[in-house]
């Protein structure tokens, strides 16, 4: 766990956009990996197996979040008028912290098929071959998805 927790946490943080949620997802990933150790194939890299579990837990988190958002939006507007905006106060944070939060949110907003290769290769520093193995796709598909993710990030950040 000590060897891989930082990588799993970074993946979870980039998927969720929130450190607290990322800690929960990281914990779920390690619990799931521990429970599934008997199914681990020792002929394959452990790190790739563990990161695949982490990515699956991030996707589970996103599905649960979508369901929660649906129920939250179903609340009548009159009942929700007193809820304060929890957004970051621009005066309370440095410009660099705001920019980092904006970029993290943009990465979190990417579709999973574009986000996963981008996080693994550009943020985690994995090779395209390793990322392809983790994701179960070809190296060319990883390369193409990173290119598309960068284009989409540019659109999100400029718009």
XYZ file of C-alpha atoms in Angstrom:
159
model
C 0.000 0.000 0.000
C 2.809 2.422 0.882
C 4.377 1.932 -2.545
C 1.208 2.587 -4.574
C -1.046 4.829 -2.451
C 0.203 8.121 -3.906
C -0.432 6.997 -7.496
C -3.889 5.665 -6.631
C -4.721 8.883 -4.755
C -3.581 11.091 -7.650
C -5.732 9.145 -10.097
C -8.714 9.413 -7.753
C -8.146 13.130 -7.143
C -8.019 13.869 -10.855
C -11.185 11.870 -11.444
C -13.142 13.370 -8.567
C -11.699 16.876 -8.419
C -11.952 16.772 -4.605
C -9.349 15.546 -2.107
C -11.884 14.239 0.401
C -13.702 12.198 -2.217
C -10.342 11.040 -3.591
C -9.365 9.692 -0.161
C -12.607 7.721 -0.013
C -12.090 6.323 -3.521
C -8.466 5.446 -2.694
C -9.563 3.569 0.401
C -12.243 1.713 -1.563
C -9.680 0.755 -4.210
C -7.279 -0.735 -1.662
C -10.054 -2.572 0.157
C -11.272 -4.022 -3.127
C -7.737 -4.984 -4.170
C -7.121 -6.699 -0.832
C -10.395 -8.602 -1.110
C -9.479 -9.682 -4.664
C -5.857 -10.688 -4.068
C -6.732 -14.338 -4.690
C -7.725 -13.404 -8.263
C -4.515 -11.471 -9.012
C -2.441 -13.014 -11.822
C 1.218 -12.876 -10.697
C 2.356 -13.039 -14.331
C 0.967 -9.516 -14.847
C 2.222 -6.276 -13.259
C 0.704 -5.583 -9.851
C 0.697 -1.801 -10.386
C -1.354 -2.104 -13.588
C -3.847 -4.375 -11.808
C -4.161 -1.996 -8.859
C -4.544 1.117 -11.042
C -7.245 -0.648 -13.051
C -9.150 -1.267 -9.807
C -8.683 2.404 -8.876
C -10.027 3.575 -12.231
C -13.038 1.284 -11.858
C -13.700 2.710 -8.385
C -13.514 6.231 -9.867
C -16.099 5.266 -12.457
C -18.320 3.813 -9.722
C -17.968 7.093 -7.817
C -18.970 9.069 -10.930
C -22.083 6.936 -11.422
C -23.116 7.385 -7.779
C -22.498 11.129 -8.080
C -24.729 11.340 -11.153
C -27.551 9.637 -9.266
C -27.112 11.954 -6.264
C -27.101 14.980 -8.576
C -30.368 13.826 -10.126
C -32.058 13.673 -6.725
C -30.562 17.006 -5.670
C -31.901 18.690 -8.805
C -35.363 17.279 -8.132
C -35.676 19.512 -5.071
C -38.107 22.421 -5.499
C -36.358 25.760 -6.106
C -38.120 27.451 -3.182
C -36.649 24.878 -0.794
C -33.153 25.314 -2.232
C -32.986 29.124 -2.095
C -31.269 29.146 1.307
C -28.416 26.855 0.253
C -25.186 28.815 -0.017
C -22.817 28.537 -2.940
C -19.861 26.433 -1.815
C -17.615 27.734 -4.579
C -14.205 29.083 -3.746
C -14.047 32.751 -2.769
C -11.734 34.396 -5.349
C -10.272 36.809 -2.808
C -9.372 34.071 -0.359
C -7.129 32.061 -2.687
C -4.000 32.910 -4.626
C -4.237 33.206 -8.402
C -2.176 30.066 -8.906
C -4.422 28.055 -6.588
C -7.502 29.199 -8.517
C -5.899 28.295 -11.811
C -4.922 24.856 -10.490
C -8.471 24.288 -9.270
C -9.828 25.343 -12.662
C -7.532 22.937 -14.481
C -8.343 20.095 -12.057
C -12.039 20.690 -12.601
C -11.528 20.662 -16.365
C -9.662 17.354 -16.146
C -12.401 15.918 -13.922
C -15.011 17.033 -16.486
C -13.409 15.032 -19.286
C -15.130 11.811 -20.357
C -13.570 8.737 -18.700
C -12.238 7.319 -21.974
C -10.188 10.515 -22.485
C -9.396 11.210 -18.833
C -7.865 7.832 -18.007
C -5.037 7.838 -20.605
C -4.284 11.511 -19.903
C -3.953 10.935 -16.165
C -1.909 7.758 -16.525
C 0.564 9.097 -19.111
C 0.856 12.823 -18.472
C 0.230 13.061 -14.739
C 1.396 9.645 -13.482
C 4.249 9.495 -16.009
C 3.427 6.015 -17.285
C 4.549 5.016 -20.737
C 1.886 4.637 -23.392
C 2.558 0.887 -23.438
C 1.946 0.612 -19.682
C -1.170 2.767 -19.891
C -2.442 0.653 -22.776
C -1.979 -2.450 -20.646
C -3.806 -0.887 -17.666
C -6.696 0.266 -19.855
C -6.832 -2.811 -22.070
C -6.477 -0.840 -25.316
C -3.750 -0.384 -27.941
C -0.905 2.117 -27.636
C -2.244 3.970 -30.679
C -5.630 4.301 -28.948
C -3.878 5.753 -25.886
C -2.031 8.250 -28.088
C -5.231 9.248 -29.902
C -7.191 9.651 -26.667
C -4.477 11.841 -25.132
C -4.573 14.058 -28.220
C -8.369 14.323 -28.020
C -8.230 14.952 -24.263
C -5.855 17.876 -24.813
C -8.164 19.330 -27.459
C -11.173 18.969 -25.165
C -9.263 20.543 -22.251
C -8.398 23.509 -24.448
C -12.071 23.935 -25.352
C -13.159 23.698 -21.709
C -10.500 26.099 -20.431
C -11.037 28.668 -23.181
C -14.826 28.472 -22.993
